[in-house]
Structure formats: C-alpha cells, structure tokens
mmCIF file of C-alpha atoms and ligand atoms in Angstrom:
data_model
loop_
_atom_site.group_PDB
_atom_site.id
_atom_site.type_symbol
_atom_site.label_atom_id
_atom_site.label_comp_id
_atom_site.label_asym_id
_atom_site.label_seq_id
_atom_site.Cartn_x
_atom_site.Cartn_y
_atom_site.Cartn_z
ATOM 1 C CA MET A 1 3.938 10.890 0.077
ATOM 2 C CA GLN A 2 3.039 8.542 -2.618
ATOM 3 C CA ILE A 3 -0.299 7.215 -2.131
ATOM 4 C CA PHE A 4 -1.437 3.295 -3.418
ATOM 5 C CA LEU A 5 -4.475 1.783 -2.925
ATOM 6 C CA ASP A 6 -4.081 -1.635 -0.604
ATOM 7 C CA THR A 7 -6.812 -3.662 -1.683
ATOM 8 C CA ALA A 8 -8.298 -5.944 -5.141
ATOM 9 C CA ASN A 9 -11.616 -4.527 -5.321
ATOM 10 C CA LEU A 10 -11.608 -3.708 -9.180
ATOM 11 C CA GLU A 11 -15.001 -1.106 -7.809
ATOM 12 C CA GLU A 12 -12.397 0.875 -5.575
ATOM 13 C CA ILE A 13 -9.479 0.830 -7.793
ATOM 14 C CA ARG A 14 -11.967 2.478 -10.212
ATOM 15 C CA LYS A 15 -13.216 5.693 -8.140
ATOM 16 C CA ALA A 16 -9.738 6.377 -6.869
ATOM 17 C CA LYS A 17 -8.436 6.468 -10.169
ATOM 18 C CA GLU A 18 -11.244 8.747 -10.703
ATOM 19 C CA TRP A 19 -10.713 10.956 -7.770
ATOM 20 C CA GLY A 20 -6.754 10.782 -9.118
ATOM 21 C CA ALA A 21 -5.723 9.643 -5.731
ATOM 22 C CA ILE A 22 -3.684 6.749 -5.932
ATOM 23 C CA ASP A 23 -0.080 5.736 -7.649
ATOM 24 C CA GLY A 24 -0.277 2.292 -7.081
ATOM 25 C CA VAL A 25 -2.242 -1.357 -5.601
ATOM 26 C CA THR A 26 -0.996 -3.616 -3.347
ATOM 27 C CA THR A 27 -2.658 -6.841 -2.709
ATOM 28 C CA ASN A 28 -2.248 -9.881 -0.011
ATOM 29 C CA PRO A 29 -3.720 -13.659 0.249
ATOM 30 C CA SER A 30 -6.656 -12.356 2.655
ATOM 31 C CA LEU A 31 -7.440 -9.362 0.453
ATOM 32 C CA VAL A 32 -7.819 -11.602 -2.471
ATOM 33 C CA SER A 33 -10.347 -14.218 -1.590
ATOM 34 C CA LYS A 34 -12.622 -11.717 -0.792
ATOM 35 C CA GLU A 35 -12.833 -11.312 -4.839
ATOM 36 C CA ASN A 36 -14.637 -13.970 -6.328
ATOM 37 C CA GLU A 37 -12.616 -14.312 -8.982
ATOM 38 C CA ASP A 38 -8.995 -16.188 -10.445
ATOM 39 C CA PHE A 39 -6.017 -15.027 -8.592
ATOM 40 C CA HIS A 40 -3.850 -13.910 -11.863
ATOM 41 C CA SER A 41 -6.751 -12.427 -13.388
ATOM 42 C CA LEU A 42 -7.908 -10.244 -10.803
ATOM 43 C CA VAL A 43 -4.000 -9.080 -11.323
ATOM 44 C CA GLY A 44 -3.781 -8.608 -14.231
ATOM 45 C CA LYS A 45 -7.841 -6.540 -14.409
ATOM 46 C CA ILE A 46 -6.011 -4.191 -11.667
ATOM 47 C CA CYS A 47 -2.481 -3.674 -14.050
ATOM 48 C CA GLU A 48 -5.021 -2.869 -16.670
ATOM 49 C CA MET A 49 -6.372 -0.100 -14.712
ATOM 50 C CA VAL A 50 -3.647 1.339 -12.920
ATOM 51 C CA GLU A 51 0.061 2.604 -14.181
ATOM 52 C CA GLY A 52 2.206 2.317 -11.234
ATOM 53 C CA PRO A 53 2.950 -0.786 -9.286
ATOM 54 C CA VAL A 54 0.414 -3.504 -8.926
ATOM 55 C CA SER A 55 2.031 -6.197 -5.676
ATOM 56 C CA ALA A 56 0.798 -9.467 -6.009
ATOM 57 C CA GLU A 57 1.651 -11.857 -3.165
ATOM 58 C CA VAL A 58 3.588 -15.386 -4.110
ATOM 59 C CA ILE A 59 2.104 -17.909 -1.663
ATOM 60 C CA SER A 60 4.556 -20.540 -1.350
ATOM 61 C CA LEU A 61 7.252 -20.728 1.744
ATOM 62 C CA GLU A 62 9.769 -22.204 0.118
ATOM 63 C CA SER A 63 12.473 -20.124 -2.037
ATOM 64 C CA GLU A 64 11.895 -22.510 -5.135
ATOM 65 C CA GLY A 65 8.089 -22.845 -5.163
ATOM 66 C CA MET A 66 8.456 -18.546 -4.010
ATOM 67 C CA ILE A 67 10.398 -17.862 -7.068
ATOM 68 C CA LYS A 68 8.435 -19.781 -9.760
ATOM 69 C CA GLU A 69 4.925 -18.549 -8.440
ATOM 70 C CA ALA A 70 7.162 -14.729 -8.920
ATOM 71 C CA GLN A 71 8.084 -15.631 -12.077
ATOM 72 C CA GLU A 72 4.631 -16.499 -13.554
ATOM 73 C CA LEU A 73 3.250 -13.104 -11.494
ATOM 74 C CA SER A 74 5.176 -10.744 -13.242
ATOM 75 C CA LYS A 75 5.167 -12.646 -16.649
ATOM 76 C CA ILE A 76 0.871 -10.941 -16.266
ATOM 77 C CA ALA A 77 2.094 -7.018 -16.325
ATOM 78 C CA PRO A 78 5.359 -5.532 -16.777
ATOM 79 C CA ASN A 79 4.179 -3.215 -13.544
ATOM 80 C CA VAL A 80 3.858 -6.426 -11.264
ATOM 81 C CA VAL A 81 5.809 -6.186 -8.430
ATOM 82 C CA VAL A 82 6.110 -9.561 -6.010
ATOM 83 C CA LYS A 83 5.941 -9.932 -2.491
ATOM 84 C CA LEU A 84 7.002 -12.108 -0.325
ATOM 85 C CA PRO A 85 7.287 -12.446 3.215
ATOM 86 C CA ILE A 86 10.994 -11.831 5.783
ATOM 87 C CA THR A 87 12.136 -15.286 6.139
ATOM 88 C CA LEU A 88 15.159 -16.743 4.977
ATOM 89 C CA ASP A 89 13.237 -18.066 2.022
ATOM 90 C CA GLY A 90 12.021 -14.972 1.353
ATOM 91 C CA LEU A 91 15.361 -12.246 1.257
ATOM 92 C CA LYS A 92 16.890 -15.591 -1.307
ATOM 93 C CA ALA A 93 13.862 -15.399 -3.537
ATOM 94 C CA VAL A 94 13.983 -11.607 -3.609
ATOM 95 C CA ASN A 95 18.048 -11.637 -4.498
ATOM 96 C CA THR A 96 17.327 -13.946 -6.985
ATOM 97 C CA LEU A 97 14.556 -12.810 -8.212
ATOM 98 C CA GLU A 98 15.627 -8.856 -8.371
ATOM 99 C CA LYS A 99 18.737 -9.432 -10.079
ATOM 100 C CA GLN A 100 16.342 -11.497 -13.276
ATOM 101 C CA GLY A 101 14.718 -7.606 -13.192
ATOM 102 C CA ILE A 102 11.868 -8.481 -10.878
ATOM 103 C CA SER A 103 10.541 -5.955 -8.788
ATOM 104 C CA THR A 104 10.140 -7.259 -4.791
ATOM 105 C CA ASN A 105 8.409 -6.149 -1.732
ATOM 106 C CA VAL A 106 8.686 -7.228 1.137
ATOM 107 C CA THR A 107 6.158 -8.069 2.917
ATOM 108 C CA LEU A 108 5.344 -8.675 6.974
ATOM 109 C CA VAL A 109 8.423 -6.078 8.080
ATOM 110 C CA PHE A 110 7.751 -5.676 12.084
ATOM 111 C CA SER A 111 11.471 -4.757 12.823
ATOM 112 C CA VAL A 112 14.312 -2.796 11.456
ATOM 113 C CA ASN A 113 16.445 -5.252 11.034
ATOM 114 C CA GLN A 114 13.647 -7.565 8.408
ATOM 115 C CA ALA A 115 13.744 -4.455 7.184
ATOM 116 C CA LEU A 116 17.506 -4.053 7.067
ATOM 117 C CA LEU A 117 17.647 -7.879 5.244
ATOM 118 C CA ALA A 118 15.593 -7.114 2.874
ATOM 119 C CA ALA A 119 17.421 -3.852 1.325
ATOM 120 C CA ASN A 120 20.346 -5.969 1.416
ATOM 121 C CA ALA A 121 19.113 -8.775 -0.601
ATOM 122 C CA GLY A 122 18.098 -6.111 -2.610
ATOM 123 C CA ALA A 123 14.543 -5.467 -2.554
ATOM 124 C CA SER A 124 12.280 -2.736 -4.528
ATOM 125 C CA TYR A 125 10.125 -1.677 -1.062
ATOM 126 C CA VAL A 126 9.805 -3.166 2.292
ATOM 127 C CA SER A 127 6.175 -2.998 3.706
ATOM 128 C CA PRO A 128 6.234 -2.265 7.717
ATOM 129 C CA PHE A 129 2.409 -2.964 9.130
ATOM 130 C CA LEU A 130 1.702 -0.092 11.095
ATOM 131 C CA GLY A 131 -1.631 -1.408 12.312
ATOM 132 C CA ARG A 132 -0.344 -4.754 13.907
ATOM 133 C CA LEU A 133 2.149 -3.502 15.709
ATOM 134 C CA ASP A 134 0.001 -0.264 17.292
ATOM 135 C CA ASP A 135 -2.203 -3.462 17.921
ATOM 136 C CA ILE A 136 0.437 -5.510 20.675
ATOM 137 C CA GLY A 137 1.492 -1.454 22.314
ATOM 138 C CA GLU A 138 4.439 -1.403 20.282
ATOM 139 C CA SER A 139 4.077 1.537 17.415
ATOM 140 C CA GLY A 140 3.958 1.526 13.926
ATOM 141 C CA VAL A 141 4.752 5.226 13.306
ATOM 142 C CA ALA A 142 7.905 4.740 15.916
ATOM 143 C CA LEU A 143 9.373 1.177 12.822
ATOM 144 C CA VAL A 144 8.542 4.064 9.686
ATOM 145 C CA GLU A 145 10.674 6.856 11.362
ATOM 146 C CA ASP A 146 13.850 4.093 12.090
ATOM 147 C CA LEU A 147 13.280 2.764 8.726
ATOM 148 C CA VAL A 148 13.124 6.104 7.281
ATOM 149 C CA GLU A 149 16.418 6.953 9.087
ATOM 150 C CA VAL A 150 18.886 3.736 8.368
ATOM 151 C CA PHE A 151 18.242 4.028 4.858
ATOM 152 C CA ASP A 152 18.535 7.717 4.470
ATOM 153 C CA ASN A 153 22.652 6.609 6.174
ATOM 154 C CA TYR A 154 23.311 4.196 3.464
ATOM 155 C CA SER A 155 21.002 5.758 0.480
ATOM 156 C CA PHE A 156 19.259 2.340 0.071
ATOM 157 C CA SER A 157 17.177 2.855 -3.297
ATOM 158 C CA THR A 158 14.956 0.581 -0.817
ATOM 159 C CA GLN A 159 11.351 2.962 -0.783
ATOM 160 C CA ILE A 160 8.901 1.822 2.208
ATOM 161 C CA ILE A 161 5.839 1.171 2.252
ATOM 162 C CA SER A 162 3.788 1.986 5.131
ATOM 163 C CA ALA A 163 0.812 -0.667 5.524
ATOM 164 C CA SER A 164 -0.858 -2.343 7.611
ATOM 165 C CA ILE A 165 -3.011 0.908 7.692
ATOM 166 C CA ARG A 166 -5.784 1.659 10.041
ATOM 167 C CA HIS A 167 -7.163 5.640 10.530
ATOM 168 C CA PRO A 168 -6.243 8.520 8.846
ATOM 169 C CA GLN A 169 -4.590 9.659 11.261
ATOM 170 C CA HIS A 170 -1.703 7.317 10.614
ATOM 171 C CA MET A 171 -1.624 8.793 7.497
ATOM 172 C CA VAL A 172 -0.349 12.110 8.590
ATOM 173 C CA GLU A 173 2.047 10.700 11.246
ATOM 174 C CA VAL A 174 4.094 8.590 8.259
ATOM 175 C CA ALA A 175 4.009 11.393 5.662
ATOM 176 C CA ARG A 176 5.625 13.709 8.716
ATOM 177 C CA VAL A 177 8.668 10.942 9.018
ATOM 178 C CA GLY A 178 8.879 10.463 5.117
ATOM 179 C CA SER A 179 7.402 7.587 4.404
ATOM 180 C CA HIS A 180 8.078 7.311 0.612
ATOM 181 C CA VAL A 181 4.448 4.941 0.462
ATOM 182 C CA ALA A 182 1.545 5.185 2.474
ATOM 183 C CA THR A 183 -0.457 2.171 1.188
ATOM 184 C CA ILE A 184 -4.370 2.100 2.798
ATOM 185 C CA PRO A 185 -8.083 0.601 2.411
ATOM 186 C CA PHE A 186 -10.581 1.951 0.632
ATOM 187 C CA LYS A 187 -12.332 3.747 3.845
ATOM 188 C CA VAL A 188 -9.161 5.985 4.779
ATOM 189 C CA LEU A 189 -8.682 7.143 1.103
ATOM 190 C CA GLN A 190 -12.607 8.452 1.549
ATOM 191 C CA GLN A 191 -12.259 9.173 5.493
ATOM 192 C CA MET A 192 -9.009 10.951 3.891
ATOM 193 C CA VAL A 193 -11.345 13.531 1.999
ATOM 194 C CA SER A 194 -14.168 14.452 5.137
ATOM 195 C CA HIS A 195 -13.483 16.944 7.374
ATOM 196 C CA PRO A 196 -17.096 18.442 9.579
ATOM 197 C CA LEU A 197 -15.728 22.040 8.925
ATOM 198 C CA THR A 198 -16.227 21.841 5.548
ATOM 199 C CA ASP A 199 -19.382 19.544 5.475
ATOM 200 C CA ILE A 200 -20.842 22.193 7.325
ATOM 201 C CA GLY A 201 -19.433 25.114 4.652
ATOM 202 C CA ILE A 202 -20.831 23.679 1.826
ATOM 203 C CA LYS A 203 -24.386 23.784 3.579
ATOM 204 C CA ARG A 204 -23.589 27.873 4.593
ATOM 205 C CA PHE A 205 -21.994 28.621 1.251
ATOM 206 C CA LEU A 206 -25.673 26.841 0.196
ATOM 207 C CA GLU A 207 -28.447 28.334 2.360
ATOM 208 C CA ASP A 208 -26.161 31.775 1.536
ATOM 209 C CA TRP A 209 -27.191 31.540 -1.633
ATOM 210 C CA GLU A 210 -30.089 29.799 -1.873
ATOM 211 C CA LYS A 211 -31.313 33.079 0.577
ATOM 212 C CA SER A 212 -29.890 36.164 -1.768
ATOM 213 C CA LYS A 213 -32.070 34.242 -4.575
ATOM 214 C CA SER A 214 -35.156 34.599 -2.377
ATOM 215 C CA SER A 215 -34.761 38.269 -1.099
ATOM 216 C CA SER A 216 -34.210 38.768 -5.124
HETATM 217 O O1 G3P B 1 -0.838 -4.093 3.770
HETATM 218 C C1 G3P B 1 -1.310 -5.099 4.493
HETATM 219 C C2 G3P B 1 -2.921 -4.371 5.164
HETATM 220 O O2 G3P B 1 -3.337 -5.173 3.836
HETATM 221 C C3 G3P B 1 -2.965 -5.971 6.368
HETATM 222 O O3 G3P B 1 -3.463 -4.824 7.074
HETATM 223 O O4 G3P B 1 -5.348 -4.037 8.644
HETATM 224 O O5 G3P B 1 -4.906 -6.412 7.228
HETATM 225 O O6 G3P B 1 -3.113 -5.611 9.084
HETATM 226 P P1 G3P B 1 -3.916 -4.793 8.279
#
C-alpha cells in the first residue's frame, strides 16, 4: 500500500521525505488555509519536494470553473493531481479533464455508488473519507472493503486513496482490505513507528551495554 502525507505543511513533508516514508501528498482547502502562503506557489514547492502525485483541490462548484482551475493547477507541475468533489459538476469536470490528460482525485466519497460513478467518469483516484464516516456511526473501513471488491470485479484502474485516517489502526485495517493508497496526517505517520516495547527494548539494550562496560 502506498502512503501519502495529508498535509500542506512543507516542514512535515520534508521530515517524512527524509524518513523515506511517503509516496505522495494530498492537500485540501482546510489544510492549505493553515499555511500562510499563496496556494499555487505552495503547490509548486510541494511538487518540487515530492516526485509522486500531489493532490490540489479546486474550490469552484460548477464544472466550467472546476475545469479552468484544474487546467491552471496542472500547469504548475506534471505530478499535480486535481482534486474535485463528487457532485454532478465534479463528474462532468473529471470526464473532461481525464480526456485532456489531467489526473483527477474525486474526494468526499462516502458511498460505493459515488465511487462507482467517479470510476466510470475516468477518475485516476477516489478518496473515501473513513474518519468522517466513523464519526456518524458508520464504518469507513467497510466502505473501503466494498470499494476494493467492486473495483476488482470490473478491473477499474481507478485507485482507492483511504482518507480521513485518524489513527494507526485505520492503517492496519485499510492495508488488510487492499486499499491502494492511504493518505495520513503527520501525527499518524509518527504514531505508526512507535511501540512501547521498542522503547523498553532500546532502553534495556543500552543499560546492559553500559553495565558490561563498567564491569570490564
Ligand atoms: O484527506 C482528507 C482529510 O484531510 C480529512 O480528514 O480528519 O478532516 O476528516 P478529517
């Protein structure tokens, strides 16, 4: 499973890159709004740092505006993937953009039917939001499991990006059901590496090492 970092923060991306931990980046308007920087220039900087796909989202609600924004975003770098919401206008824009060779990521997906329509329209990626489904008492992981099965049935090339990941157990579960990608906040990436027994083990090794030195 590929791992993307869900952030617009350059420092987080720099660190995750040094750890060799990420294959791409996803952003959204909420994440970009936290950074005090011009949107296009920020996307340009992220694309310079990351070789893999970098999702940047449009804010227009009508297909014409979405297409215009997408065309501008795609000029920033070849690895830009344009993120659009799953609406009828979004689908129309995806259908047009993919024919123009512009990769798309259909976001805010909460049902199999939404994902099916996005895949039929030719989307490169769909992003089911796990945490937000869990928040309303549904199962985000069950949705990803259904999507993997349905996409396999029809050999869709559309990749599933599990998004709105809130904790490391989400990662384990979406990896088990075969999500192609998971996009995660920096905090979850840090949590994935830590285990109390690893910390205890390192401490014990160092104590034993020191003891052997002082007794020799
Ligand atoms: O990738 C989507 C993500 O940014 C949304 O996460 O935690 O706001 O539901 P969250």
